[in-house]
Coordinates of C-alpha atoms in Angstrom, one line a residue:
Chain A
M1 CA -100.9 177.6 116.7
A2 CA -103.7 177.0 119.1
F3 CA -106.2 175.5 116.7
D4 CA -105.9 172.9 114.0
I5 CA -104.8 174.3 110.7
S6 CA -104.0 171.0 109.1
S7 CA -106.4 171.9 106.3
V8 CA -104.6 175.0 105.3
E9 CA -102.7 174.8 102.0
P10 CA -99.1 173.9 102.6
V11 CA -96.8 176.8 102.5
K12 CA -93.2 175.7 101.7
I13 CA -91.3 178.9 102.5
S14 CA -88.8 178.6 105.3
G15 CA -89.4 180.3 108.6
L16 CA -88.1 183.7 107.6
V17 CA -91.2 185.4 108.9
P18 CA -93.7 184.5 111.6
F19 CA -96.7 182.4 110.7
E20 CA -99.1 185.3 111.0
A21 CA -97.2 187.4 108.5
R22 CA -97.4 184.5 106.0
E23 CA -101.0 184.2 106.7
V24 CA -101.7 187.8 105.8
L25 CA -100.1 187.1 102.4
R26 CA -102.1 183.8 102.1
L27 CA -105.3 185.7 102.8
R28 CA -104.5 188.5 100.3
L29 CA -103.5 186.1 97.5
S30 CA -106.4 183.9 98.1
Q31 CA -108.7 186.8 97.8
M32 CA -106.9 188.0 94.7
L33 CA -107.3 184.6 93.1
I34 CA -111.0 184.7 93.9
N35 CA -111.1 188.2 92.4
E36 CA -109.6 187.0 89.2
R37 CA -112.3 184.3 88.9
Y38 CA -114.9 186.9 89.9
K39 CA -113.7 189.3 87.2
A40 CA -114.0 186.5 84.7
G41 CA -117.6 186.1 85.6
D42 CA -117.4 182.7 87.3
F43 CA -119.5 183.5 90.3
K44 CA -123.2 184.3 90.3
I45 CA -123.4 185.1 94.0
P46 CA -122.5 188.5 95.5
I47 CA -119.1 188.3 97.3
H48 CA -117.7 190.9 99.6
L49 CA -113.9 190.8 99.4
A50 CA -112.0 192.0 102.4
M51 CA -108.6 193.1 101.1
G52 CA -107.1 195.4 103.6
H53 CA -108.7 193.5 106.5
E54 CA -106.2 190.7 106.6
A55 CA -104.1 191.7 109.6
L56 CA -107.0 192.0 111.9
A57 CA -108.6 188.7 110.8
V58 CA -105.4 186.7 111.0
A59 CA -104.6 188.1 114.4
A60 CA -108.1 187.4 115.8
A61 CA -108.4 184.0 114.2
N62 CA -105.0 182.8 115.5
A63 CA -105.3 184.3 119.0
M64 CA -108.6 182.4 119.4
T65 CA -108.5 178.6 120.0
A66 CA -110.7 175.6 119.1
D67 CA -112.7 176.5 122.2
D68 CA -113.8 179.8 120.6
R69 CA -116.5 180.8 118.2
F70 CA -116.8 183.3 115.4
V71 CA -120.1 184.9 114.5
L72 CA -119.6 186.8 111.3
S73 CA -121.2 189.3 109.0
H74 CA -121.7 189.3 105.2
R75 CA -118.1 190.3 104.8
N76 CA -116.6 187.1 106.3
L77 CA -114.2 185.7 103.7
H78 CA -111.1 186.9 105.6
Y79 CA -112.1 185.3 108.8
N80 CA -113.1 182.0 107.1
L81 CA -109.8 181.9 105.4
A82 CA -107.9 182.9 108.6
R83 CA -109.6 180.1 110.5
G84 CA -108.2 177.6 108.0
A85 CA -110.6 177.5 105.1
R86 CA -108.9 176.3 101.9
V87 CA -109.3 178.6 98.9
K88 CA -110.2 175.6 96.8
D89 CA -113.2 174.9 99.1
V90 CA -114.2 178.5 99.2
I91 CA -114.2 178.8 95.5
A92 CA -116.3 175.6 95.3
E93 CA -118.7 177.1 97.8
F94 CA -118.9 180.3 95.7
L95 CA -119.7 178.1 92.7
L96 CA -122.4 176.5 94.9
A97 CA -120.8 173.1 94.4
P98 CA -121.5 170.3 96.8
E99 CA -117.8 170.0 97.6
G100 CA -117.8 173.6 98.8
L101 CA -116.8 174.7 102.2
A102 CA -120.5 174.6 103.4
G103 CA -121.7 172.1 100.8
G104 CA -122.6 174.8 98.4
R105 CA -125.6 175.7 100.6
Q106 CA -124.4 178.9 102.2
G107 CA -122.7 180.9 99.4
S108 CA -120.7 183.9 100.4
M109 CA -122.7 186.1 102.7
N110 CA -123.6 183.3 105.1
L111 CA -120.4 181.3 104.7
I112 CA -119.6 179.2 107.8
N113 CA -117.2 176.5 108.8
P114 CA -118.4 175.0 112.1
D115 CA -115.4 172.6 112.3
M116 CA -113.2 175.7 112.6
G117 CA -115.5 177.6 115.0
V118 CA -117.1 179.8 112.4
I119 CA -120.6 178.9 113.3
Y120 CA -122.8 181.7 111.9
S121 CA -122.6 184.4 109.4
S122 CA -125.4 186.8 108.4
S123 CA -126.1 189.0 105.4
I124 CA -128.5 191.2 107.5
L125 CA -126.8 194.1 109.2
G126 CA -126.7 193.6 113.0
N127 CA -128.4 190.2 112.8
N128 CA -125.3 188.4 114.1
F129 CA -125.2 190.3 117.4
G130 CA -128.2 188.6 118.9
V131 CA -127.1 185.2 117.6
A132 CA -123.6 185.7 119.1
A133 CA -125.2 186.6 122.5
G134 CA -127.1 183.3 122.3
V135 CA -124.0 181.4 121.4
A136 CA -122.2 182.9 124.3
L137 CA -125.1 182.1 126.6
A138 CA -125.2 178.5 125.4
R139 CA -121.5 178.1 126.2
K140 CA -122.2 179.4 129.7
A141 CA -125.2 177.1 130.1
K142 CA -123.1 174.1 129.0
G143 CA -120.3 175.2 131.4
E144 CA -117.9 175.5 128.4
H145 CA -114.8 177.6 128.4
G146 CA -114.4 179.9 125.4
V147 CA -114.8 183.2 123.8
T148 CA -117.5 184.3 121.3
V149 CA -116.2 186.7 118.7
V150 CA -118.7 188.7 116.8
V151 CA -117.5 190.8 113.8
T152 CA -119.2 193.9 112.5
G153 CA -118.6 197.0 110.6
D154 CA -119.2 200.7 111.3
G155 CA -122.4 200.4 109.4
A156 CA -123.9 197.4 111.1
M157 CA -123.0 198.6 114.5
E158 CA -125.5 201.4 114.0
E159 CA -128.3 198.9 114.5
G160 CA -129.8 198.9 118.0
T161 CA -129.0 195.3 118.6
F162 CA -125.3 196.3 118.8
Y163 CA -126.1 198.0 122.1
E164 CA -128.7 195.4 123.1
S165 CA -126.3 192.5 122.7
I166 CA -123.5 194.2 124.7
L167 CA -126.0 195.1 127.4
F168 CA -127.0 191.4 127.6
S169 CA -123.5 190.1 127.5
Q170 CA -122.6 192.4 130.3
A171 CA -125.7 191.4 132.3
Q172 CA -125.0 187.7 131.9
H173 CA -121.2 187.9 132.2
L174 CA -120.6 186.4 128.8
S175 CA -117.1 186.2 127.3
V176 CA -117.7 188.2 124.1
I177 CA -115.4 190.1 121.9
V178 CA -117.0 192.5 119.5
I179 CA -114.8 193.5 116.6
V180 CA -115.8 196.7 114.8
E181 CA -114.0 196.8 111.4
N182 CA -114.4 200.5 110.9
N183 CA -113.8 201.2 107.2
E184 CA -115.8 204.4 107.3
W185 CA -118.3 203.2 104.7
S186 CA -121.7 201.6 104.6
L187 CA -122.4 200.8 101.0
A188 CA -121.8 204.1 99.3
S189 CA -122.1 206.3 102.3
R190 CA -119.3 207.6 104.3
I191 CA -119.8 208.0 108.0
E192 CA -120.1 211.8 107.7
E193 CA -122.7 211.3 105.0
R194 CA -125.1 209.3 107.2
R195 CA -124.5 210.2 110.9
R196 CA -122.4 212.0 113.5
P197 CA -119.2 210.3 114.5
L198 CA -119.7 207.8 117.3
D199 CA -117.4 207.6 120.3
I200 CA -117.4 203.8 120.5
A201 CA -115.2 203.8 123.6
N202 CA -117.7 205.9 125.5
L203 CA -120.6 203.8 124.2
A204 CA -118.9 200.6 125.4
H205 CA -117.9 202.2 128.7
G206 CA -121.5 203.4 129.1
V207 CA -122.7 199.9 129.5
G208 CA -119.7 198.7 131.5
A209 CA -118.0 197.0 128.6
R210 CA -114.3 197.3 127.9
Y211 CA -112.8 198.9 124.8
L212 CA -109.7 198.4 122.8
H213 CA -108.5 200.4 119.9
L214 CA -106.3 198.7 117.3
E215 CA -104.7 200.7 114.5
G216 CA -101.9 200.3 112.0
N217 CA -102.4 196.9 110.4
D218 CA -99.4 195.3 112.2
V219 CA -100.4 191.7 112.5
D220 CA -97.9 190.9 115.2
A221 CA -99.1 193.7 117.4
Y222 CA -102.7 192.8 116.7
K223 CA -102.0 189.2 117.6
A224 CA -100.4 190.1 120.9
A225 CA -103.3 192.3 121.7
F226 CA -105.8 189.6 121.0
D227 CA -103.8 187.0 123.0
T228 CA -104.0 189.3 126.0
L229 CA -107.6 190.2 125.3
R230 CA -108.7 186.5 125.2
E231 CA -107.1 185.9 128.6
D232 CA -108.7 189.0 130.0
V233 CA -112.2 188.2 128.7
L234 CA -112.1 184.7 130.0
R235 CA -110.7 185.7 133.4
E236 CA -113.3 188.5 133.7
P237 CA -116.3 187.6 131.5
G238 CA -118.2 190.4 129.8
A239 CA -118.1 192.2 126.5
V240 CA -115.1 193.9 125.0
V241 CA -115.4 196.1 122.0
V242 CA -112.4 196.2 119.7
E243 CA -112.5 199.1 117.2
A244 CA -110.1 198.9 114.3
P245 CA -110.0 201.6 111.7
L246 CA -109.1 200.0 108.3
S247 CA -109.6 200.4 104.6
T248 CA -111.4 198.0 102.3
L249 CA -109.0 198.1 99.4
G250 CA -110.0 197.7 95.8
D251 CA -111.5 201.2 95.1
W252 CA -111.3 202.6 91.6
R253 CA -112.2 205.7 89.6
L254 CA -115.1 205.4 87.2
K255 CA -114.9 207.8 84.2
T256 CA -118.3 209.1 83.1
D257 CA -119.5 212.2 81.2
D258 CA -120.1 213.9 84.5
F259 CA -116.8 212.8 85.9
P260 CA -114.2 212.9 83.1
D261 CA -111.4 212.6 85.6
G262 CA -113.0 209.6 87.2
K263 CA -115.5 209.3 90.1
F264 CA -114.2 207.6 93.2
I265 CA -115.9 204.3 93.8
N266 CA -115.4 202.7 97.2
Y267 CA -115.1 198.9 97.1
H268 CA -118.1 197.3 98.7
A269 CA -118.8 194.1 96.9
G270 CA -118.3 192.4 93.6
P271 CA -115.1 192.1 91.7
A272 CA -112.4 194.7 92.2
P273 CA -111.7 195.6 88.6
T274 CA -108.4 197.4 89.1
V275 CA -106.9 194.7 91.4
D276 CA -104.6 192.5 89.3
L277 CA -103.0 189.4 90.6
R278 CA -100.1 189.7 88.1
E279 CA -99.1 192.9 89.8
G280 CA -98.5 191.2 93.1
P281 CA -100.1 191.4 96.5
L282 CA -99.3 195.0 97.4
L283 CA -102.3 197.2 96.7
R284 CA -101.3 200.4 98.5
A285 CA -98.0 201.7 99.6
D286 CA -99.1 203.0 102.9
N287 CA -100.3 201.7 106.3
A288 CA -103.8 201.0 105.0
D289 CA -102.4 197.9 103.4
P290 CA -101.2 195.2 105.7
V291 CA -98.9 193.9 103.0
H292 CA -97.2 197.2 103.0
I293 CA -96.5 196.8 106.7
L294 CA -95.0 193.4 106.0
T295 CA -92.9 194.8 103.2
E296 CA -91.5 197.6 105.4
R297 CA -90.7 195.1 108.1
Y298 CA -89.2 192.2 106.2
G299 CA -88.1 193.8 102.9
E300 CA -89.5 193.7 99.5
K301 CA -87.5 190.7 98.3
I302 CA -88.6 188.4 101.1
I303 CA -92.3 189.4 100.7
R304 CA -92.1 189.0 97.0
D305 CA -90.5 185.6 97.1
M306 CA -92.8 184.4 99.8
A307 CA -95.8 185.7 97.9
R308 CA -94.6 183.8 94.8
E309 CA -94.3 180.6 96.8
I310 CA -97.6 180.9 98.5
L311 CA -99.3 181.7 95.3
A312 CA -97.8 178.7 93.6
G313 CA -99.2 176.5 96.4
L314 CA -102.6 178.1 96.1
E315 CA -102.7 177.7 92.4
E316 CA -101.6 174.2 92.6
S317 CA -104.4 173.5 95.2
I318 CA -107.1 174.8 92.9
A319 CA -105.7 173.4 89.6
Chain B
M1 CA -159.3 171.7 137.1
S2 CA -157.3 174.9 137.3
A3 CA -157.2 178.3 135.7
Y4 CA -155.9 178.4 132.1
V5 CA -152.6 180.1 133.0
A6 CA -151.9 177.9 136.0
Y7 CA -152.6 174.8 133.9
I8 CA -150.2 175.8 131.2
N9 CA -147.6 176.8 133.7
G10 CA -147.9 173.3 135.3
L11 CA -147.4 171.7 131.9
V12 CA -144.4 173.8 131.1
K13 CA -142.8 172.9 134.4
D14 CA -143.5 169.3 133.8
V15 CA -141.8 169.4 130.5
L16 CA -138.8 171.2 131.8
A17 CA -138.5 168.9 134.8
R18 CA -137.9 166.0 132.5
T19 CA -135.8 167.9 130.0
P20 CA -132.3 169.0 130.8
N21 CA -130.3 171.5 128.7
V22 CA -133.0 174.2 128.3
V23 CA -132.5 177.9 128.7
S24 CA -135.7 179.8 129.4
F25 CA -135.4 183.5 128.9
G26 CA -137.5 186.7 128.7
Q27 CA -138.4 189.9 130.4
N28 CA -139.9 189.4 133.9
I29 CA -140.0 185.7 133.6
S30 CA -138.6 185.1 137.1
T31 CA -139.6 188.4 138.8
G32 CA -142.9 190.0 139.9
S33 CA -145.9 188.0 138.7
C34 CA -143.7 186.0 136.4
L35 CA -145.8 186.9 133.4
S36 CA -149.0 186.5 135.3
G37 CA -147.9 183.1 136.5
L38 CA -147.1 181.7 133.1
T39 CA -143.4 181.3 133.9
R40 CA -143.5 181.0 137.7
G41 CA -141.3 178.5 139.3
L42 CA -139.5 177.1 136.3
P43 CA -137.1 174.3 137.3
E44 CA -133.4 174.9 137.2
G45 CA -130.3 172.9 137.4
D46 CA -129.0 170.0 135.2
G47 CA -128.4 172.4 132.3
R48 CA -131.6 174.4 132.9
L49 CA -131.3 178.1 133.2
T50 CA -133.9 180.8 133.7
V51 CA -132.6 184.1 132.5
N52 CA -134.5 187.3 133.3
T53 CA -133.4 189.7 130.5
P54 CA -133.4 193.4 129.6
N55 CA -135.9 194.7 127.1
I56 CA -134.1 193.6 124.0
E57 CA -136.6 191.7 121.8
N58 CA -134.6 191.8 118.6
T59 CA -131.5 190.5 120.4
Q60 CA -133.6 188.0 122.4
T61 CA -134.9 186.4 119.3
G62 CA -131.4 186.1 118.0
I63 CA -130.3 184.6 121.3
G64 CA -132.7 181.7 120.7
F65 CA -131.0 180.9 117.4
G66 CA -127.6 181.3 118.9
L67 CA -128.5 178.8 121.6
M68 CA -129.8 176.5 118.8
V69 CA -126.6 176.5 116.8
E70 CA -124.7 175.5 120.0
G71 CA -127.2 172.7 120.5
V72 CA -128.9 174.2 123.5
N73 CA -132.7 174.3 123.7
G74 CA -134.3 177.7 124.3
I75 CA -137.7 179.0 125.3
F76 CA -138.3 182.7 124.8
C77 CA -141.3 183.9 126.7
L78 CA -142.9 187.3 125.9
K79 CA -145.4 189.4 127.8
Q80 CA -147.0 190.5 124.5
Q81 CA -147.0 189.0 121.1
D82 CA -146.7 192.6 119.8
F83 CA -143.2 192.8 121.1
L84 CA -142.2 189.9 118.9
L85 CA -142.5 192.2 115.9
L86 CA -139.0 193.4 116.9
G87 CA -137.7 189.9 116.4
I88 CA -139.1 189.3 112.9
D89 CA -135.7 189.6 111.2
H90 CA -134.4 186.6 113.2
L91 CA -137.6 184.5 112.7
V92 CA -137.2 185.0 109.0
N93 CA -133.5 185.4 108.3
S94 CA -131.7 183.7 111.1
W95 CA -133.9 180.7 110.7
N96 CA -133.4 180.7 106.9
A97 CA -129.6 180.6 107.6
I98 CA -129.9 177.8 110.1
R99 CA -132.8 175.6 108.9
S100 CA -130.8 173.8 106.2
R101 CA -128.4 172.5 108.9
N102 CA -131.3 170.5 110.3
P103 CA -130.6 171.5 113.9
Q104 CA -131.7 169.1 116.6
A105 CA -132.0 171.7 119.3
S106 CA -135.3 173.3 120.0
F107 CA -136.3 177.0 120.0
T108 CA -139.8 177.9 121.1
V109 CA -141.2 181.4 121.3
M110 CA -144.1 181.5 123.6
A111 CA -146.0 184.8 123.5
I112 CA -149.0 186.1 125.4
V113 CA -151.6 187.5 123.0
V114 CA -153.0 190.6 124.6
D115 CA -156.6 190.1 123.5
N116 CA -158.4 191.1 126.7
G117 CA -159.4 194.5 125.3
F118 CA -158.8 198.2 126.1
E119 CA -155.0 197.9 125.9
G120 CA -154.8 200.3 123.0
P121 CA -153.8 200.2 119.4
Q122 CA -150.3 198.9 119.9
S123 CA -151.1 196.1 122.3
C124 CA -153.8 194.0 120.6
L125 CA -152.0 192.2 117.8
N126 CA -153.6 188.7 118.0
N127 CA -152.0 187.6 114.7
L128 CA -150.0 184.4 114.9
P129 CA -150.6 183.3 111.3
D130 CA -148.7 186.3 109.8
F131 CA -145.7 185.5 111.9
C132 CA -145.9 181.9 110.8
S133 CA -146.4 182.8 107.1
I134 CA -143.5 185.2 106.8
S135 CA -141.1 183.0 108.7
R136 CA -142.4 179.6 107.5
I137 CA -142.2 178.6 111.2
P138 CA -145.1 176.6 112.6
G139 CA -147.3 178.1 115.3
Y140 CA -149.9 176.9 117.7
T141 CA -152.6 178.6 119.8
I142 CA -153.7 177.2 123.1
S143 CA -157.4 177.6 123.8
G144 CA -158.4 174.6 125.9
K145 CA -157.0 171.7 127.9
T146 CA -156.4 169.3 125.1
D147 CA -154.6 172.0 123.1
A148 CA -152.5 172.8 126.1
D149 CA -151.7 169.1 126.7
R150 CA -150.8 168.5 123.1
V151 CA -149.0 171.7 122.2
I152 CA -146.9 172.0 125.4
G153 CA -146.3 168.3 125.6
R154 CA -145.4 167.7 122.0
H155 CA -143.9 171.0 120.8
L156 CA -142.5 173.1 123.7
V157 CA -139.1 171.3 123.5
A158 CA -138.7 169.5 120.1
P159 CA -136.2 169.8 117.3
G160 CA -136.6 173.0 115.3
V161 CA -138.5 176.2 115.8
R162 CA -142.1 177.0 116.6
L163 CA -144.3 179.8 118.0
I164 CA -146.8 179.2 120.7
A165 CA -149.5 181.8 121.5
V166 CA -151.6 181.9 124.7
S167 CA -154.6 184.1 125.3
Q168 CA -154.6 186.7 128.0
R169 CA -158.4 187.1 127.8
I170 CA -158.9 183.6 129.4
F171 CA -155.9 183.6 131.7
R172 CA -157.9 183.5 134.9
D173 CA -160.8 181.4 133.5
E174 CA -161.0 177.7 134.2
I175 CA -159.3 176.0 131.4
I176 CA -161.9 174.9 128.8
V177 CA -162.7 171.2 128.4
P178 CA -165.2 170.8 125.6
A179 CA -167.9 168.2 126.1
G180 CA -168.1 165.0 124.3
P181 CA -165.6 162.3 123.3
E182 CA -162.5 163.8 121.8
T183 CA -160.6 162.5 118.8
V184 CA -157.4 163.8 117.3
V185 CA -158.2 163.8 113.6
D186 CA -155.0 165.4 112.4
E187 CA -151.8 165.1 114.5
E188 CA -149.6 167.5 112.4
N189 CA -152.1 170.3 112.4
E190 CA -153.3 169.6 115.9
I191 CA -157.0 169.3 114.9
V192 CA -159.2 167.7 117.5
R193 CA -162.8 166.7 117.1
Y194 CA -165.2 166.9 120.1
G195 CA -168.5 165.0 120.0
N196 CA -169.7 162.8 117.2
G197 CA -172.8 164.5 115.9
D198 CA -173.3 164.8 112.2
D199 CA -176.0 167.5 112.1
L200 CA -173.6 170.4 112.2
S201 CA -169.9 171.1 111.9
V202 CA -168.5 173.9 114.2
V203 CA -164.9 174.9 113.8
A204 CA -162.9 177.1 116.2
M205 CA -159.7 178.8 115.0
N206 CA -157.2 180.9 116.9
F207 CA -158.8 181.7 120.3
A208 CA -162.4 181.4 119.3
L209 CA -163.1 178.3 121.4
P210 CA -165.5 180.2 123.8
Q211 CA -167.5 181.4 120.9
A212 CA -167.5 177.9 119.4
L213 CA -168.9 176.6 122.6
Q214 CA -171.7 179.1 122.4
A215 CA -172.5 177.8 118.9
M216 CA -172.4 174.2 120.3
A217 CA -174.9 175.2 123.0
G218 CA -177.1 176.8 120.4
A219 CA -177.1 173.6 118.4
K220 CA -178.0 171.6 121.5
E221 CA -180.9 174.0 122.2
R222 CA -182.1 173.3 118.7
G223 CA -181.9 169.6 119.2
L224 CA -179.0 169.2 116.8
E225 CA -176.1 166.7 117.3
A226 CA -173.0 168.7 116.4
S227 CA -169.3 168.1 116.2
L228 CA -166.8 170.7 117.3
F229 CA -163.4 170.9 115.6
T230 CA -160.5 172.9 117.1
I231 CA -157.4 173.7 115.1
A232 CA -154.4 174.6 117.2
A233 CA -152.0 175.0 114.2
A234 CA -151.9 178.6 113.1
M235 CA -151.2 177.8 109.5
P236 CA -152.8 174.4 108.9
T237 CA -151.7 172.5 105.9
R238 CA -154.9 170.5 105.5
W239 CA -158.3 169.9 107.0
D240 CA -159.7 167.0 105.2
A241 CA -161.4 165.6 108.3
I242 CA -163.3 168.9 108.7
V243 CA -164.3 169.3 105.0
D244 CA -165.4 165.7 104.9
H245 CA -167.5 166.2 108.0
V246 CA -169.1 169.3 106.4
G247 CA -170.0 167.0 103.5
K248 CA -172.0 164.9 106.0
S249 CA -173.5 167.6 108.1
G250 CA -174.2 170.0 105.2
R251 CA -173.7 172.9 107.6
L252 CA -170.7 174.7 108.9
I253 CA -170.3 177.4 111.5
L254 CA -166.7 178.8 111.5
L255 CA -165.4 181.0 114.4
D256 CA -162.1 182.7 114.0
D257 CA -161.0 185.7 116.1
V258 CA -157.6 186.2 114.4
K259 CA -156.8 189.7 113.2
S260 CA -154.7 188.7 110.1
L261 CA -155.8 189.8 106.7
N262 CA -154.2 186.6 105.5
R263 CA -156.5 184.3 107.4
P264 CA -156.1 180.6 107.2
S265 CA -159.9 180.3 107.7
D266 CA -160.3 181.9 104.2
R267 CA -158.6 178.8 102.8
L268 CA -160.8 176.5 104.8
L269 CA -163.9 178.3 103.5
L270 CA -162.5 178.1 100.0
D271 CA -162.0 174.4 100.4
V272 CA -165.5 173.9 101.7
A273 CA -166.9 176.0 98.9
V274 CA -165.1 174.0 96.3
R275 CA -165.6 170.5 97.7
Q276 CA -168.9 170.8 99.5
K277 CA -170.9 173.1 97.2
Q278 CA -174.2 172.4 98.8
A279 CA -173.1 173.2 102.4
R280 CA -174.6 176.1 104.2
V281 CA -171.8 178.1 105.8
H282 CA -171.6 181.0 108.2
A283 CA -168.4 182.4 109.4
V284 CA -168.0 184.7 112.5
R285 CA -164.8 186.6 112.1
R286 CA -163.1 189.9 112.6
T287 CA -163.9 192.8 110.4
A288 CA -160.8 194.9 109.7
D289 CA -161.6 198.6 110.4
D290 CA -160.2 201.6 112.3
S291 CA -161.6 200.3 115.6
W292 CA -158.5 198.1 115.7
A293 CA -156.5 201.3 116.2
Q294 CA -158.2 202.5 119.4
P295 CA -158.9 201.0 122.8
N296 CA -162.0 198.7 122.6
A297 CA -163.4 195.5 123.9
D298 CA -161.5 193.6 121.3
H299 CA -164.0 190.7 121.5
L300 CA -165.4 188.6 118.8
D301 CA -169.1 188.8 119.4
I302 CA -171.4 186.0 118.2
N303 CA -175.2 186.4 117.7
I304 CA -176.5 182.9 118.0
E305 CA -179.9 183.6 116.4
T306 CA -178.2 185.2 113.4
V307 CA -175.7 182.5 113.0
F308 CA -178.3 179.7 112.9
K309 CA -180.6 181.7 110.7
E310 CA -177.7 182.1 108.2
I311 CA -177.3 178.3 108.0
G312 CA -181.1 177.7 107.6
L313 CA -181.8 176.6 111.2

């Protein structure tokens, strides 16, 4: 590990699988624990869970070092967890308690953890691009060595400042990685319901930025890609756009008079009513679920046992 | 003395020369005329950077806050206050996300108010108070030498965020030094009193100092000993010294050329109406109409005879 993770809950399982794989499970189970509290009505604040995003977050968070910065969006829980936030502190923050991760003053959509490099999060779509450019410029002004990672979705990247900030980062030779978590949705609109498809690679190349496509939710492959990318962007400063198609899990079907068979509800925010911690961490038996990838690779028994052990540690930490 | 813009440029350079760790950025700030001389020759080195940027005002405003969270001071200079409308999200929302951290770095937005007329409907904003109100960020206008000295000297680089507005109409004019002894009567709101006459109170808000000087000249012609008050703060929090003086003088002439419909001068007039009921008051201010949406002289005209007639003189 390149950055201090001493604050992460202890995980007792032996080294059967790499750290990043265990982290994917920790992030999933932490979110499921939060979801159970959310379903029980414990939180007044809006929370955007990111189940299905874990592989990307774990890989990016662990490839980056203590020298690097994360500038996040409203859906930031997975990166905060991946950068070492304890679920106990996150839950306290979501309860707006003084002992919360950010002192109970930031809630969910603006959750930060400066000690772990998560220095800004914004609930306003696209707002974090400009701030990230400023963070990167500050690092340059101070002569510091490090990467600024800004995370967005396919909705927020429609804002003009996405292009503006890449243009600026290119002009100033700033070491910036822009991660586009492309889940195809912006609130209740699919991409095809709101715009034409965007060729993000061409868009990036059009302003001289680099582009990387990550797909498949394989945390090991993602980690290797981010390791290389970090070296590249430090050696040759400028913006790199990383596009990762993924699914935000937790969708359900809502039965109404108009939709007796159930209307598909994409998960955006709030509790995920059909996600049940008692049923284990696997939410989908396909590549949209990083836990499925782990199960395929390491076997169901190992993943199940490891999940049980991680969950016990998490529950103990919040008891 | 020197021209208004040259004087402010000199002050900015002086502050930067003694302040390391400042990134100055904006469009054309180090090319061409350097914003008509406002940003010419900014010192570099020792952590000081001057960054000539693309035309990305939304992102630029965010950059200031990004610098701030990393502990680096930033000065964002704009050719037109109108362009800052594209950065409103950051002024409101980014600052809301950051302000509770009590950042010790400084972020200043210094914008030129295009108030010289005939620039058209989209280049004549002249409305600092609304930026300050919606963002809860303090703002200051610079009209004369004392404003310049105090606003640039005290606020250009200081913990937190503020907006500073300068007037293009008077860029090439000699910087104004009002006559009479000057007294700072309110540090926080940057209220300065010139003169010590008690026959009349004259108040200049926003960039209406030239008109206020006309009123002072009119008072002198009439044998009156007046005091002039200038308020550099765009959203003053109090004006007790002014209201008290109106209590003595019994007469107030208020000059305000701001184009906001949420005018701080309304609150001053209300305070005077409540606390100095006997005072004769006349305000010379903008009238909101469709002329704002077409090229025009954009000048706050003052008819001295009418003004003094209105206050019974």
